[in-house]
Rosetta silent file (secondary structure, phi, psi, omega in degrees, C-alpha in Angstrom):
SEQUENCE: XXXXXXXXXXXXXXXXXXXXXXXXXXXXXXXXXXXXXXXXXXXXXXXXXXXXXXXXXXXXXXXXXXXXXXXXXXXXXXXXXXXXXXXXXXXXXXXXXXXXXXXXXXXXXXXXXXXXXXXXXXXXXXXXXXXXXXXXXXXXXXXXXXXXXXXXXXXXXXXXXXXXXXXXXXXXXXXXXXXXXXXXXXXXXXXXXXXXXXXXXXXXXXXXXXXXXXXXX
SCORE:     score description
SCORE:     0.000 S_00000001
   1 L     0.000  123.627  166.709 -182.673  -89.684 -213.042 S_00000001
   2 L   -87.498  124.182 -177.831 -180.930  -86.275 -211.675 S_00000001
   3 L   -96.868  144.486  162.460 -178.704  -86.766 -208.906 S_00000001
   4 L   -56.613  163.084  158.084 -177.688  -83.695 -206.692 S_00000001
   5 L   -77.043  135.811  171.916 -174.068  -82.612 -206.305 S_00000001
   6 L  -145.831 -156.977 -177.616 -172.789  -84.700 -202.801 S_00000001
   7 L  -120.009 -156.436 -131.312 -169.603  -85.601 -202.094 S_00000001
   8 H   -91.481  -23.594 -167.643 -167.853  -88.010 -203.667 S_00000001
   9 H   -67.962   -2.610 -156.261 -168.445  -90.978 -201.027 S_00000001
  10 H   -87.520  -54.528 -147.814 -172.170  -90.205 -201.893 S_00000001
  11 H   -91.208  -56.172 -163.092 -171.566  -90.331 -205.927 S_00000001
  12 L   -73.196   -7.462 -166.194 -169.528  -93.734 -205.369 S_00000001
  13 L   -82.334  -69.611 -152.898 -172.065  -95.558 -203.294 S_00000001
  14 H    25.470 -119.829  166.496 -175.307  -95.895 -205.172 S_00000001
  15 H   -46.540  -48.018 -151.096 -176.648  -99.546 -205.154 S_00000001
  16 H  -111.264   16.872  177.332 -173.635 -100.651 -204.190 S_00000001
  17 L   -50.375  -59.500 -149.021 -172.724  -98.244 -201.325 S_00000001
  18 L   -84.199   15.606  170.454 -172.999 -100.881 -198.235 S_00000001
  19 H   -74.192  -59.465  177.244 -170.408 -104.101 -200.304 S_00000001
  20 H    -5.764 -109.660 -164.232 -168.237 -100.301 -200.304 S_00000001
  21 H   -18.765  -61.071 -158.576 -168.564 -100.498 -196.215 S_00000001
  22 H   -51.428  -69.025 -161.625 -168.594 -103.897 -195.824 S_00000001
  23 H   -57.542  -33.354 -157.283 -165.081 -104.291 -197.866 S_00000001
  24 H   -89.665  -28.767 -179.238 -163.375 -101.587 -195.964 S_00000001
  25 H   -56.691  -31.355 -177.319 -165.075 -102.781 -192.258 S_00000001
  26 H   -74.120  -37.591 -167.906 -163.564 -106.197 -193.332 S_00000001
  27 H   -60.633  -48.212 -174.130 -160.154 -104.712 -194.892 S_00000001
  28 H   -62.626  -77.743 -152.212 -159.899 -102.716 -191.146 S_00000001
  29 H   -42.172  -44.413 -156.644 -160.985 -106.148 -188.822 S_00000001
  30 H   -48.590  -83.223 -170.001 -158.164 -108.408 -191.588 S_00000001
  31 H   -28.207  -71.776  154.780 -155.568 -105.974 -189.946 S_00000001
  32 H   -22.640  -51.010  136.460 -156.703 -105.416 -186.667 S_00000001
  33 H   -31.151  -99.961  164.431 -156.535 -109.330 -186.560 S_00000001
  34 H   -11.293  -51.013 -177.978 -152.987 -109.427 -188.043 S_00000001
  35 H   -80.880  -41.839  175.193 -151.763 -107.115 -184.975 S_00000001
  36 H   -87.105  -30.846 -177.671 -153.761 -108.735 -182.223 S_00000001
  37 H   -72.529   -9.521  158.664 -153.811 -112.197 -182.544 S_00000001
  38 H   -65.658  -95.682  170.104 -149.489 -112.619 -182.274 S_00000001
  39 H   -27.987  -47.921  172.010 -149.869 -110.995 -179.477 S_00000001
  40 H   -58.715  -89.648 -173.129 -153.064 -112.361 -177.608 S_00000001
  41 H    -8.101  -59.522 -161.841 -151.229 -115.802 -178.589 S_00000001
  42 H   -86.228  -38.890 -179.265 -147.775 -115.279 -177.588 S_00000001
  43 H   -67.203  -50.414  164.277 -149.114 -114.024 -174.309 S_00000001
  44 H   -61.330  -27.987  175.493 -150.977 -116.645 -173.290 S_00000001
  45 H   -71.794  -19.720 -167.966 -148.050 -119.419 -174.547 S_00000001
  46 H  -105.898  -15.559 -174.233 -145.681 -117.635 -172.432 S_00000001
  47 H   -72.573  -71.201  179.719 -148.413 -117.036 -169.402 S_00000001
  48 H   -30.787  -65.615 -175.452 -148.495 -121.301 -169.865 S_00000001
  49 H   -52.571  -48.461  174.538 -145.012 -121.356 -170.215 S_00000001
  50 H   -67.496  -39.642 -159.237 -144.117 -119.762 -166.963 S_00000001
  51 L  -116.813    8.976  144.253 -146.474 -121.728 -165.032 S_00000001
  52 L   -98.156  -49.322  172.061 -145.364 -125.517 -166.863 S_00000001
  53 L    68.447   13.892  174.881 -141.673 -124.662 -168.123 S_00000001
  54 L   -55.424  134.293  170.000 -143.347 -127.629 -170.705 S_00000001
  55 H   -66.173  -27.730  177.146 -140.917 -127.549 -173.949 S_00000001
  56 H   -48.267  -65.250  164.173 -143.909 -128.185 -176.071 S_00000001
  57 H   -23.331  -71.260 -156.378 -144.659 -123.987 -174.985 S_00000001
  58 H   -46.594  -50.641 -178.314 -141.294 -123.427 -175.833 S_00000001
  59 H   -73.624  -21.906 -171.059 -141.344 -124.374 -179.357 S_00000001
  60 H   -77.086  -57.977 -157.184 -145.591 -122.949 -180.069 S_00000001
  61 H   -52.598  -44.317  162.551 -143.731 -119.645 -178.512 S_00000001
  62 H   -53.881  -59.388  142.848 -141.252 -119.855 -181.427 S_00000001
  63 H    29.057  -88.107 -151.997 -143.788 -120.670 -183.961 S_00000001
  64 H   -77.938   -0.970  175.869 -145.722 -117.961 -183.067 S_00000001
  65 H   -77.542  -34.700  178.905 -142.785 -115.497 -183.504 S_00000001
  66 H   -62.921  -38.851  144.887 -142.138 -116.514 -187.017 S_00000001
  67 H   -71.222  -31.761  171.059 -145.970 -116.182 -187.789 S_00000001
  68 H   -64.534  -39.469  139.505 -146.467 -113.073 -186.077 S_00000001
  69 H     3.123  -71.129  177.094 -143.549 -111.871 -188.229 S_00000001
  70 H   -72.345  -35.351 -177.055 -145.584 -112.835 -191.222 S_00000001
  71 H   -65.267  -30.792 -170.467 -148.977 -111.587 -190.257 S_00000001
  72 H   -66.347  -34.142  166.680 -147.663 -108.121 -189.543 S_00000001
  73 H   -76.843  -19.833 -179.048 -146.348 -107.866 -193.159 S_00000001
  74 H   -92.635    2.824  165.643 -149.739 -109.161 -194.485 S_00000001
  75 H   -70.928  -57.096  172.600 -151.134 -106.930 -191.898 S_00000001
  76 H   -57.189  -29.708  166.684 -149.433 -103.758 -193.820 S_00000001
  77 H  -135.608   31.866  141.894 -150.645 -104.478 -196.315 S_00000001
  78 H   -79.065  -52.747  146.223 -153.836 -104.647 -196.101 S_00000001
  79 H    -3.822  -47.420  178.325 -153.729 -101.499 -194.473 S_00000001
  80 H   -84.195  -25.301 -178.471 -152.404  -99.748 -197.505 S_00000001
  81 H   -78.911  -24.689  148.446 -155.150 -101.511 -199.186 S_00000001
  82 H   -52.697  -69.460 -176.160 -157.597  -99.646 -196.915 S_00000001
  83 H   -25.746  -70.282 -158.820 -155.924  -96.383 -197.482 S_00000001
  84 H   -64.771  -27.182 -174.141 -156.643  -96.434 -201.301 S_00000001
  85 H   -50.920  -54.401 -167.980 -160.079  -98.322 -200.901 S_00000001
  86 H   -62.254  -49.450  168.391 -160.772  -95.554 -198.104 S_00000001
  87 H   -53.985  -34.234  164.153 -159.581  -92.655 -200.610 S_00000001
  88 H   -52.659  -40.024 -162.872 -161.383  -93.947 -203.466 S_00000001
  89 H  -102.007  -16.632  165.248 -164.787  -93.863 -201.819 S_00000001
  90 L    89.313   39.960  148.700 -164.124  -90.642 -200.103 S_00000001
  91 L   -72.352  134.260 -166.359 -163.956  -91.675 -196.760 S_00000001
  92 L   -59.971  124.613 -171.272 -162.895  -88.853 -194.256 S_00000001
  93 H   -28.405  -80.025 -130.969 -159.459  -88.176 -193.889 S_00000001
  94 H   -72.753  -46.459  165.244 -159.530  -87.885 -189.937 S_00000001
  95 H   -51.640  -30.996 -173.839 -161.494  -91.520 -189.856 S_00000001
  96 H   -69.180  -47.031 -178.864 -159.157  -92.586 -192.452 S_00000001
  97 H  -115.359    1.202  109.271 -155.910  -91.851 -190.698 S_00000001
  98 H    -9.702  -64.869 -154.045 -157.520  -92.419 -187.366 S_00000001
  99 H   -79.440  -84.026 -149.660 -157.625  -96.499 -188.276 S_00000001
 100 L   -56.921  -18.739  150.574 -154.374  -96.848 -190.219 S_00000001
 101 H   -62.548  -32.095 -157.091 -152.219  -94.958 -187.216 S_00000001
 102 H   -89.936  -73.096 -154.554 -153.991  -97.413 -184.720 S_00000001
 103 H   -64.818  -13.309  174.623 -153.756 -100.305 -186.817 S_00000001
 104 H   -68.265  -61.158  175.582 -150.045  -99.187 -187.938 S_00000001
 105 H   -46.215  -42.555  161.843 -149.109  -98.802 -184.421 S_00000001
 106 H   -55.167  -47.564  174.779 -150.305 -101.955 -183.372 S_00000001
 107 H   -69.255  -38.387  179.844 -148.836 -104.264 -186.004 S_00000001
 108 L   -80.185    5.204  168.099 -145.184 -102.221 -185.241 S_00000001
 109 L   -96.788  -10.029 -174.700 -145.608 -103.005 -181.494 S_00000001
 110 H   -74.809  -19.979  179.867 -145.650 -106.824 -182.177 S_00000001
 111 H   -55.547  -75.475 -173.377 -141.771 -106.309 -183.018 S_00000001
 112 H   -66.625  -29.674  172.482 -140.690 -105.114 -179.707 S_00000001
 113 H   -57.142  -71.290 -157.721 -143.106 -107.922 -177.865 S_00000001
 114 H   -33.867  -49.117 -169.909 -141.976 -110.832 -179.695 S_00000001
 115 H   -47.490  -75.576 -149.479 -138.275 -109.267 -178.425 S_00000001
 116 H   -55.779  -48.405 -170.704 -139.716 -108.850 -174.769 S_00000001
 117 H   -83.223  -14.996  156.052 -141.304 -112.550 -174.489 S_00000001
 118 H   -57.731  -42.458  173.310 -138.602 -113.971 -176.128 S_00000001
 119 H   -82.496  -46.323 -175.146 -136.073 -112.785 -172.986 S_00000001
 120 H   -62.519  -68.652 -165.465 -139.184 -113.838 -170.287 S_00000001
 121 H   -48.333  -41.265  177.578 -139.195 -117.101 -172.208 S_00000001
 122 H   -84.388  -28.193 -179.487 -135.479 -117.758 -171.922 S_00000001
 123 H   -46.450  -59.352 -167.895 -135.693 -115.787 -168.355 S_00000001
 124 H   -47.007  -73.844 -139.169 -138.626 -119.022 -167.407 S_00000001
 125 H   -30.493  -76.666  165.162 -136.106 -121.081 -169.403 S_00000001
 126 H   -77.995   -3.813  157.207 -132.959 -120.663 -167.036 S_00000001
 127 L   -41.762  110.848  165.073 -134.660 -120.425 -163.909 S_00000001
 128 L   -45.913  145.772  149.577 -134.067 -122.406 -160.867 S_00000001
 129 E  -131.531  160.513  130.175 -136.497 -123.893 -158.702 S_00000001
 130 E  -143.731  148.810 -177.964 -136.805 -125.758 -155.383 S_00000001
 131 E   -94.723  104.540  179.103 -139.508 -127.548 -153.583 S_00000001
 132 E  -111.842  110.401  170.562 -138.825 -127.965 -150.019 S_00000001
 133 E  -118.109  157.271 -159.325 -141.640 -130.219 -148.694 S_00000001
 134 E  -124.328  112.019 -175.266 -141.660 -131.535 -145.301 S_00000001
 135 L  -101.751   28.631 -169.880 -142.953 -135.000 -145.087 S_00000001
 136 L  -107.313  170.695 -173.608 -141.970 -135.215 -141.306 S_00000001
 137 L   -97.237    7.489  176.733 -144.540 -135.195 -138.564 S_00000001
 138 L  -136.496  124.415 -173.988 -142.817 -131.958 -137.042 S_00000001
 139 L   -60.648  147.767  178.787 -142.258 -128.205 -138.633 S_00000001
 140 E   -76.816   86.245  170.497 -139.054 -127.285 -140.142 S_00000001
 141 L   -23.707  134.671  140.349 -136.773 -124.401 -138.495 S_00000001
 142 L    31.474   58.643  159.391 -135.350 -121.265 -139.796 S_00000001
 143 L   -53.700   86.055 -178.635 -135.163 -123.266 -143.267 S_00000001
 144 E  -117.668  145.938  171.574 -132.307 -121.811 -145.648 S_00000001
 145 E  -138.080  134.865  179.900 -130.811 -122.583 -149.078 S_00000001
 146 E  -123.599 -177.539  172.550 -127.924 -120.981 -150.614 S_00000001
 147 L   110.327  167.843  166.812 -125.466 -121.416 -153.211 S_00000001
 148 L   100.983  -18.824 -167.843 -124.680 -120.425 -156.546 S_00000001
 149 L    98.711   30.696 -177.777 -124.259 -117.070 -155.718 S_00000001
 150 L  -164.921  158.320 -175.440 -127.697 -116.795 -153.981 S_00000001
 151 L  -155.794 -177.342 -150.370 -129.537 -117.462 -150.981 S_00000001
 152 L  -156.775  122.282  166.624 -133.060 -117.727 -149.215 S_00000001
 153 E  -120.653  138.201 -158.886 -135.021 -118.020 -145.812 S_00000001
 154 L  -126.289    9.144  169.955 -137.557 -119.982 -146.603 S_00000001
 155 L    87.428 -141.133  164.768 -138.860 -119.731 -142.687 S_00000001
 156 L  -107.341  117.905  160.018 -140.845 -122.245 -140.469 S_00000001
 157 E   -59.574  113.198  171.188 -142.213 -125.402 -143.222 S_00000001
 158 L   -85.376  179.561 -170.579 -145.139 -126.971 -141.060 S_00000001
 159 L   -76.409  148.447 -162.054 -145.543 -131.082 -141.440 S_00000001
 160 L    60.867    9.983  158.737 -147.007 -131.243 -144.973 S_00000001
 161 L   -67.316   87.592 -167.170 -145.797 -128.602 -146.122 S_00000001
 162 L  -110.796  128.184 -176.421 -144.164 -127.319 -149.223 S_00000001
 163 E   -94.169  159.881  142.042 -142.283 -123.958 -149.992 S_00000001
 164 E  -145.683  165.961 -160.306 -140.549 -122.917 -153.078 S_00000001
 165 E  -118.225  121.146  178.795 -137.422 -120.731 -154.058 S_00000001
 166 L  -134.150  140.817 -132.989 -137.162 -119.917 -157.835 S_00000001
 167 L  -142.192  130.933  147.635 -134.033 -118.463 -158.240 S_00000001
 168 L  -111.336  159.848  170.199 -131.211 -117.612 -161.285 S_00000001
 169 L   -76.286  104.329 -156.300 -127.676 -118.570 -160.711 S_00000001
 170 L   -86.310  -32.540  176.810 -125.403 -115.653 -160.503 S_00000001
 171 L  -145.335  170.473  178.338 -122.303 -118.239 -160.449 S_00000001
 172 L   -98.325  124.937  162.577 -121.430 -121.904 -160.413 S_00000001
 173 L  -169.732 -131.076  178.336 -121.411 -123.970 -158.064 S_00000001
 174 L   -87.910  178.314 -173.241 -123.352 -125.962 -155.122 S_00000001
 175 E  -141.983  144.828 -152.419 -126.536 -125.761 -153.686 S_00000001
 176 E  -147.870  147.298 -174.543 -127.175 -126.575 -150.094 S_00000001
 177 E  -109.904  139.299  124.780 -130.140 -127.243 -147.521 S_00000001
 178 E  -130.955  173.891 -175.488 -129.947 -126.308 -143.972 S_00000001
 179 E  -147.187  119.475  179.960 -133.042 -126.557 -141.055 S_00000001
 180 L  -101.467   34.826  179.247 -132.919 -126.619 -137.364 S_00000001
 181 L   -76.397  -59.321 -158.080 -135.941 -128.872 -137.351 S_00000001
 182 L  -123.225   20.225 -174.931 -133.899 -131.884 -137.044 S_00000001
 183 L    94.698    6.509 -111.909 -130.131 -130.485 -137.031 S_00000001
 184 E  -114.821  159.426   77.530 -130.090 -130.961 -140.708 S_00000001
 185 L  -157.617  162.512 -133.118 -127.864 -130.007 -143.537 S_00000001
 186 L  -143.366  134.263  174.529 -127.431 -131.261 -146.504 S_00000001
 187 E   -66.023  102.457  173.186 -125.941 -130.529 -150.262 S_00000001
 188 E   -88.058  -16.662  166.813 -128.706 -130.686 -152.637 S_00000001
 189 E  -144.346  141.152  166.173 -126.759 -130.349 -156.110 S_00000001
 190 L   -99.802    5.449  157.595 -122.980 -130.365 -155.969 S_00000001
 191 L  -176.139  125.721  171.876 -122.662 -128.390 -158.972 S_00000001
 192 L  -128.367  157.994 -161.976 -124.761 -125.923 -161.067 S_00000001
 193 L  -112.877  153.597  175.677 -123.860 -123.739 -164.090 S_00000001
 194 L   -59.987  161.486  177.004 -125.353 -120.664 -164.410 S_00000001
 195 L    53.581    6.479  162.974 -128.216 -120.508 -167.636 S_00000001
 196 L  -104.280   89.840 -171.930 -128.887 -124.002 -167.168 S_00000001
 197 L   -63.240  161.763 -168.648 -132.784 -124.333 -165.403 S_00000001
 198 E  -157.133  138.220 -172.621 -133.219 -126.918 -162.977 S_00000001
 199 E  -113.893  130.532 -171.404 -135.821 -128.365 -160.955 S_00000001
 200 E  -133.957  124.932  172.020 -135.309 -129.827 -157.339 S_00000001
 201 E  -108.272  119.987 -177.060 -137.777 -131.387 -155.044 S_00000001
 202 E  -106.912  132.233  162.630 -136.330 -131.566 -151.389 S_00000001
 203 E  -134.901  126.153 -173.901 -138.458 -133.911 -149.377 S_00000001
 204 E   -98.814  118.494 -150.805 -137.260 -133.906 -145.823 S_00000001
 205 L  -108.730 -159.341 -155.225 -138.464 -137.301 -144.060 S_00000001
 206 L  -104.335   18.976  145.262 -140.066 -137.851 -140.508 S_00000001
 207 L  -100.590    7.250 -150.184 -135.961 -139.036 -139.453 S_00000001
 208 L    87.978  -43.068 -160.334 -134.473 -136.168 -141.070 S_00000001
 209 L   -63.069  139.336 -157.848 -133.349 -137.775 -143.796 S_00000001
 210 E  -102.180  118.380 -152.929 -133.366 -135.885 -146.907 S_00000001
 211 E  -110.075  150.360  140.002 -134.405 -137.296 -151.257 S_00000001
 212 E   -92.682  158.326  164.433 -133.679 -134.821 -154.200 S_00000001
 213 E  -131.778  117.548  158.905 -135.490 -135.401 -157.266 S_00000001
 214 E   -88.843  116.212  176.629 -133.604 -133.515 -159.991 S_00000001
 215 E  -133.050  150.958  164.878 -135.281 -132.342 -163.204 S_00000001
 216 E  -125.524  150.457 -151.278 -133.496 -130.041 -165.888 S_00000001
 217 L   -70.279    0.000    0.000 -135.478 -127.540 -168.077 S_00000001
């Protein structure tokens, strides 16, 4: 049988031209994989993370840095194993070096995330909150909390209400309620160090009187 002059991806295909495609559509996807799913991952555990402060999150976020880590080098190199696949078969330069900048770029951006979500994750980490809910039968005045080296108007609280203040600690020290609902105020931690999170539930009762519930991150 005389074959024509073509060009070479033509000459390498024959019978077995579409495994060709197949391996390099798979060789591209392995990578493409490798770059996105450390990311996609880590974003949602830290999305989770923010909105739970759960510890389990904490540790899947580590995890996933130390696997993302790895996937990115087994990311590269399948990528170089596309290049030569893709040169072999005479795939076109500009398609060729199209994928492997995108998929290069992608796997070298997972560096600087992990970095980014790693500081949000300890930001969530050391974060303050409080929960001022007002279990009284009357709304809560001009509601403020300070200390620490920080402060808050948290407004009028209707009955059944709850507000919250999330906060970092600029310095150490106390943390304080006041309200002119009932004349009120009150010390709600008498001492907090900065880079330690903490959780506080203020429940203000239908005398005034005031419970903390204390949780630490």
């Amino acid at each position: 049988m005389i074959r024509l002059p073509g060009s070479a991806l033509d000459a390498s295909r024959g019978e077995a031209g579409a495994p060709i495609d197949q391996s390099l559509q798979n060789l591209r996807r392995t990578a493409l994989l490798c770059a996105l799913g450390p990311l996609f991952t880590g974003f949602c555990i830290l999305a989770l993370y923010w909105m739970t402060l759960w510890f389990i999150l904490a540790m899947a976020g580590l995890i996933t840095i130390y696997l993302g880590v790895g996937l990115c080098f087994v990311g590269i190199i399948v990528l170089l194993q596309f290049f030569h696949r893709a040169r072999r078969v005479g795939l076109p330069r500009k398609e060729r070096n199209r994928t492997v900048i995108v998929c290069l770029a992608l796997l070298l951006f997972n560096f600087p995330a992990a970095a980014g979500m790693a500081w949000l994750g300890a930001a969530a980490f050391e974060q303050c909150i409080v929960d001022v809910h007002n279990a009284s039968d009357r709304p809560l005045q001009h509601v403020e909390l300070a200390g620490c080296g920080c402060e808050a108007k948290l407004g009028t609280i209707a009955p059944g209400a709850t507000e919250r203040w999330r906060f970092w600690t600029q310095r150490e020290g106390g943390l304080a309620l006041s309200t002119d609902g009932f004349a009120t105020s009150s010390e709600i931690a008498g001492y907090v160090s900065p880079g330690v999170g903490c959780h506080f539930t203020v429940t203000v009762g239908a005398d005034g009187e005031i419970d903390v519930e204390t949780k630490y991150n």
